[in-house]
C-alpha cells in the first residue's frame, strides 16, 4: 500500500468517525427531547386526571333555584370536580347544608309587618343563604363559603365565612399547616403579618386577635391570603390580609 492509499484510508476513517459522532449526537438529543416531552405529558396527564369530568370546570353548580333576581338570592348545589375523597366529602357536606336551608324562606305576606312595603322584594322577609366564591391558580383551588341570613331590614346578617384549599396535584384538602409547609412560611410569619396590619387601630385588642383562629386561602394571582377576625372594643370584623 503506497503513501497516498494510506492517507486516503486514514481520511476515510476520520470522515466515518465524524459522521458517527454527528448521527449519535442527533439521536441522543432527540431521545432527550422525547424523554422530556414524555415526562411533561405525564405530569400534565396527572394534573388533568385530578378532574372527574375533563369537560367541566373545577367548580360548577347544579339544581339551581332562583329566589330573587333583584336580590341575587339563589339556592344551588356545588360540584367539586376533583377526583378525591376529600373533595367528595366536602361536596356532600356543603350540599347537605344547602338542602337544610332551602325550605327556610319566610314570606313577607305571611307576616304582620310594620315596615314600608317598598323595601320588600319578591315577597321575601328572610332567608338563610349560602354563597360560593372560588379562585383557581396553577397549584391550588381556593373555595370561600359565605353562610348568612338575608333579612329585609338588614339585608345580610350573621355572616360566617369558611375557606377550603385543594392541592391540584393530588386533590388533597389542605390544612393551614399544609399550606404553610408548601409555601415555606412559618406560623410566626403569619402572626407578625397580622400584627403589622392591625397595629395602627388603637381600638384593636391585638393579643386577643393574635390568639384567635385564622384561615388561609389564595387570591386569583396566587398570593396567600390570611382571613381572620379582628377583635376591637367596638366589635369584631373580618379582614383578608394579602401576605
Short mmCIF file of C-alpha atoms in Angstrom, two decimals:
data_model
loop_
_atom_site.label_atom_id
_atom_site.label_comp_id
_atom_site.label_asym_id
_atom_site.label_seq_id
_atom_site.Cartn_x
_atom_site.Cartn_y
_atom_site.Cartn_z
CA UNK A 1 0.00 0.00 0.00
CA UNK A 2 1.54 3.32 -1.06
CA UNK A 3 1.53 6.52 0.90
CA UNK A 4 -1.44 8.04 -0.95
CA UNK A 5 -3.59 4.99 -0.26
CA UNK A 6 -2.70 5.12 3.44
CA UNK A 7 -3.61 8.83 3.61
CA UNK A 8 -6.90 8.18 1.83
CA UNK A 9 -7.70 5.30 4.23
CA UNK A 10 -6.97 7.48 7.27
CA UNK A 11 -9.08 10.31 5.83
CA UNK A 12 -11.96 7.89 5.18
CA UNK A 13 -11.83 6.58 8.75
CA UNK A 14 -11.78 10.17 10.02
CA UNK A 15 -14.88 11.02 7.96
CA UNK A 16 -16.69 7.90 9.24
CA UNK A 17 -15.90 8.84 12.86
CA UNK A 18 -17.20 12.39 12.31
CA UNK A 19 -20.42 11.04 10.74
CA UNK A 20 -20.91 8.62 13.63
CA UNK A 21 -20.45 11.46 16.15
CA UNK A 22 -22.97 13.66 14.33
CA UNK A 23 -25.55 10.89 13.92
CA UNK A 24 -25.06 9.71 17.51
CA UNK A 25 -25.41 13.25 18.83
CA UNK A 26 -28.57 13.75 16.77
CA UNK A 27 -30.24 10.63 18.18
CA UNK A 28 -29.07 11.44 21.71
CA UNK A 29 -30.60 14.94 21.58
CA UNK A 30 -33.84 13.62 20.06
CA UNK A 31 -34.14 10.93 22.70
CA UNK A 32 -33.60 13.51 25.45
CA UNK A 33 -36.32 15.71 23.94
CA UNK A 34 -38.69 12.74 23.76
CA UNK A 35 -37.88 11.90 27.37
CA UNK A 36 -38.65 15.47 28.48
CA UNK A 37 -41.86 15.51 26.43
CA UNK A 38 -42.96 12.19 27.90
CA UNK A 39 -42.30 13.49 31.42
CA UNK A 40 -44.13 16.74 30.71
CA UNK A 41 -47.06 14.91 29.18
CA UNK A 42 -47.10 12.52 32.12
CA UNK A 43 -47.17 15.42 34.59
CA UNK A 44 -49.87 17.18 32.62
CA UNK A 45 -51.89 13.99 32.38
CA UNK A 46 -51.58 13.51 36.14
CA UNK A 47 -52.89 17.02 36.74
CA UNK A 48 -55.68 16.56 34.19
CA UNK A 49 -56.66 13.25 35.75
CA UNK A 50 -57.47 15.03 39.01
CA UNK A 51 -60.74 16.12 37.38
CA UNK A 52 -63.72 13.81 37.36
CA UNK A 53 -65.08 15.39 34.17
CA UNK A 54 -62.43 16.89 31.90
CA UNK A 55 -65.04 18.97 30.06
CA UNK A 56 -66.14 20.91 33.15
CA UNK A 57 -64.55 23.44 35.49
CA UNK A 58 -63.14 22.51 38.87
CA UNK A 59 -66.25 24.10 40.40
CA UNK A 60 -69.68 24.14 38.77
CA UNK A 61 -73.27 24.31 40.04
CA UNK A 62 -76.48 22.37 39.52
CA UNK A 63 -80.03 22.04 40.89
CA UNK A 64 -80.40 25.84 40.97
CA UNK A 65 -83.45 27.60 42.37
CA UNK A 66 -83.77 31.35 41.98
CA UNK A 67 -85.40 33.13 44.92
CA UNK A 68 -84.89 36.69 43.71
CA UNK A 69 -83.07 38.00 40.69
CA UNK A 70 -83.04 41.55 42.06
CA UNK A 71 -81.60 40.47 45.40
CA UNK A 72 -79.32 37.89 43.77
CA UNK A 73 -80.59 35.17 46.07
CA UNK A 74 -80.23 31.66 44.70
CA UNK A 75 -80.00 28.14 46.04
CA UNK A 76 -77.67 25.77 44.18
CA UNK A 77 -75.74 22.58 44.68
CA UNK A 78 -72.00 22.72 44.34
CA UNK A 79 -70.00 20.22 42.32
CA UNK A 80 -66.32 19.95 43.19
CA UNK A 81 -64.84 18.41 40.05
CA UNK A 82 -61.86 16.79 41.77
CA UNK A 83 -61.37 13.06 41.99
CA UNK A 84 -60.55 12.65 45.68
CA UNK A 85 -62.24 11.54 48.89
CA UNK A 86 -61.66 14.98 50.42
CA UNK A 87 -63.50 16.71 47.56
CA UNK A 88 -66.38 14.22 47.67
CA UNK A 89 -66.84 14.61 51.43
CA UNK A 90 -66.75 18.41 51.33
CA UNK A 91 -69.17 18.49 48.40
CA UNK A 92 -71.62 16.22 50.24
CA UNK A 93 -71.36 18.26 53.45
CA UNK A 94 -71.92 21.59 51.66
CA UNK A 95 -74.88 20.26 49.67
CA UNK A 96 -76.41 18.80 52.84
CA UNK A 97 -76.17 22.27 54.43
CA UNK A 98 -77.76 23.82 51.33
CA UNK A 99 -80.56 21.27 51.39
CA UNK A 100 -81.28 22.08 55.04
CA UNK A 101 -81.91 25.77 54.32
CA UNK A 102 -83.85 25.53 51.04
CA UNK A 103 -87.24 25.47 52.78
CA UNK A 104 -86.49 28.11 55.41
CA UNK A 105 -87.72 31.10 53.41
CA UNK A 106 -90.12 33.35 55.31
CA UNK A 107 -92.63 35.17 53.09
CA UNK A 108 -93.45 38.77 53.97
CA UNK A 109 -97.10 38.19 53.03
CA UNK A 110 -97.40 35.67 55.86
CA UNK A 111 -96.34 38.20 58.48
CA UNK A 112 -97.86 41.25 60.11
CA UNK A 113 -95.08 43.72 59.38
CA UNK A 114 -94.79 47.35 60.33
CA UNK A 115 -92.28 48.25 57.62
CA UNK A 116 -92.55 50.13 54.31
CA UNK A 117 -93.75 47.79 51.58
CA UNK A 118 -91.28 49.38 49.16
CA UNK A 119 -88.35 47.66 50.82
CA UNK A 120 -89.86 44.19 50.40
CA UNK A 121 -88.60 42.44 47.27
CA UNK A 122 -90.23 39.33 45.81
CA UNK A 123 -92.26 38.82 48.99
CA UNK A 124 -89.15 37.70 50.87
CA UNK A 125 -88.84 38.69 54.50
CA UNK A 126 -85.96 36.41 55.43
CA UNK A 127 -83.99 33.50 54.04
CA UNK A 128 -80.93 31.56 55.07
CA UNK A 129 -78.35 31.59 52.26
CA UNK A 130 -75.03 30.09 51.23
CA UNK A 131 -72.91 31.75 48.55
CA UNK A 132 -69.71 30.50 46.96
CA UNK A 133 -66.63 32.22 45.54
CA UNK A 134 -63.53 30.47 44.30
CA UNK A 135 -60.11 31.12 42.79
CA UNK A 136 -58.02 28.72 40.73
CA UNK A 137 -54.24 29.03 40.43
CA UNK A 138 -51.70 26.70 38.86
CA UNK A 139 -51.32 24.88 42.19
CA UNK A 140 -54.47 25.41 44.21
CA UNK A 141 -58.24 25.67 44.22
CA UNK A 142 -59.46 28.08 46.94
CA UNK A 143 -63.14 27.94 47.86
CA UNK A 144 -64.87 30.57 50.01
CA UNK A 145 -68.21 29.62 51.57
CA UNK A 146 -70.34 32.50 52.86
CA UNK A 147 -73.21 31.41 55.09
CA UNK A 148 -75.56 34.22 56.12
CA UNK A 149 -79.17 35.19 56.73
CA UNK A 150 -80.98 37.63 54.47
CA UNK A 151 -83.44 39.80 56.42
CA UNK A 152 -85.40 42.52 54.67
CA UNK A 153 -84.43 45.32 57.10
CA UNK A 154 -80.78 44.30 57.33
CA UNK A 155 -80.13 42.54 54.01
CA UNK A 156 -77.27 40.27 55.16
CA UNK A 157 -76.59 39.33 58.78
CA UNK A 158 -74.79 36.71 60.87
CA UNK A 159 -72.33 36.01 58.07
CA UNK A 160 -69.89 33.17 58.62
CA UNK A 161 -67.02 32.75 56.16
CA UNK A 162 -65.21 29.45 55.69
CA UNK A 163 -62.25 28.70 53.42
CA UNK A 164 -61.10 25.48 51.79
CA UNK A 165 -57.94 24.93 49.73
CA UNK A 166 -57.31 21.91 47.49
CA UNK A 167 -53.94 20.85 46.12
CA UNK A 168 -54.50 20.42 42.37
CA UNK A 169 -51.69 17.86 42.10
CA UNK A 170 -53.30 15.26 44.35
CA UNK A 171 -56.79 16.53 45.24
CA UNK A 172 -55.99 16.76 48.94
CA UNK A 173 -57.82 19.27 51.13
CA UNK A 174 -55.05 21.26 52.80
CA UNK A 175 -54.84 22.45 56.39
CA UNK A 176 -53.18 25.71 57.41
CA UNK A 177 -50.13 23.68 58.38
CA UNK A 178 -50.02 22.01 54.94
CA UNK A 179 -50.22 25.37 53.16
CA UNK A 180 -47.53 26.97 55.31
CA UNK A 181 -45.28 23.98 54.72
CA UNK A 182 -45.85 24.11 50.95
CA UNK A 183 -45.19 27.84 50.80
CA UNK A 184 -42.27 27.69 53.26
CA UNK A 185 -43.87 30.22 55.61
CA UNK A 186 -43.83 29.91 59.39
CA UNK A 187 -46.67 30.39 61.87
CA UNK A 188 -44.71 33.29 63.34
CA UNK A 189 -44.54 34.94 59.91
CA UNK A 190 -48.35 34.87 59.74
CA UNK A 191 -48.81 36.29 63.24
CA UNK A 192 -46.27 39.03 62.54
CA UNK A 193 -48.08 39.98 59.33
CA UNK A 194 -51.41 40.21 61.16
CA UNK A 195 -49.83 42.36 63.89
CA UNK A 196 -48.41 44.81 61.33
CA UNK A 197 -51.76 45.14 59.58
CA UNK A 198 -53.84 45.86 62.70
CA UNK A 199 -51.39 47.77 64.91
CA UNK A 200 -52.47 51.20 63.63
CA UNK A 201 -56.00 50.85 65.03
CA UNK A 202 -55.97 51.82 68.71
CA UNK A 203 -59.32 50.10 69.28
CA UNK A 204 -57.94 46.69 68.35
CA UNK A 205 -57.25 44.12 71.04
CA UNK A 206 -54.01 42.89 69.48
CA UNK A 207 -53.41 39.99 71.87
CA UNK A 208 -56.96 38.68 71.54
CA UNK A 209 -56.79 38.97 67.76
CA UNK A 210 -53.43 37.20 67.52
CA UNK A 211 -54.68 34.42 69.80
CA UNK A 212 -57.68 33.88 67.55
CA UNK A 213 -58.02 31.47 64.65
CA UNK A 214 -57.28 32.28 61.02
CA UNK A 215 -57.85 30.55 57.70
CA UNK A 216 -55.59 30.65 54.66
CA UNK A 217 -56.58 30.88 51.01
CA UNK A 218 -55.18 32.16 47.71
CA UNK A 219 -56.31 35.06 45.52
CA UNK A 220 -56.56 34.99 41.72
CA UNK A 221 -52.92 35.99 41.31
CA UNK A 222 -51.77 33.10 43.52
CA UNK A 223 -50.88 35.23 46.55
CA UNK A 224 -51.52 33.84 50.01
CA UNK A 225 -54.41 35.50 51.88
CA UNK A 226 -54.83 35.46 55.67
CA UNK A 227 -58.51 35.52 56.65
CA UNK A 228 -59.01 36.38 60.30
CA UNK A 229 -61.32 38.17 62.74
CA UNK A 230 -60.06 41.40 64.26
CA UNK A 231 -61.31 41.94 67.81
CA UNK A 232 -61.90 45.52 68.94
CA UNK A 233 -63.53 47.37 71.81
CA UNK A 234 -66.34 48.36 69.44
CA UNK A 235 -67.00 44.93 67.94
CA UNK A 236 -65.33 42.43 65.68
CA UNK A 237 -64.77 42.48 61.94
CA UNK A 238 -63.24 40.19 59.34
CA UNK A 239 -60.12 41.12 57.36
CA UNK A 240 -58.45 39.49 54.36
CA UNK A 241 -54.72 40.21 54.50
CA UNK A 242 -52.62 39.53 51.41
CA UNK A 243 -49.32 38.07 52.58
#
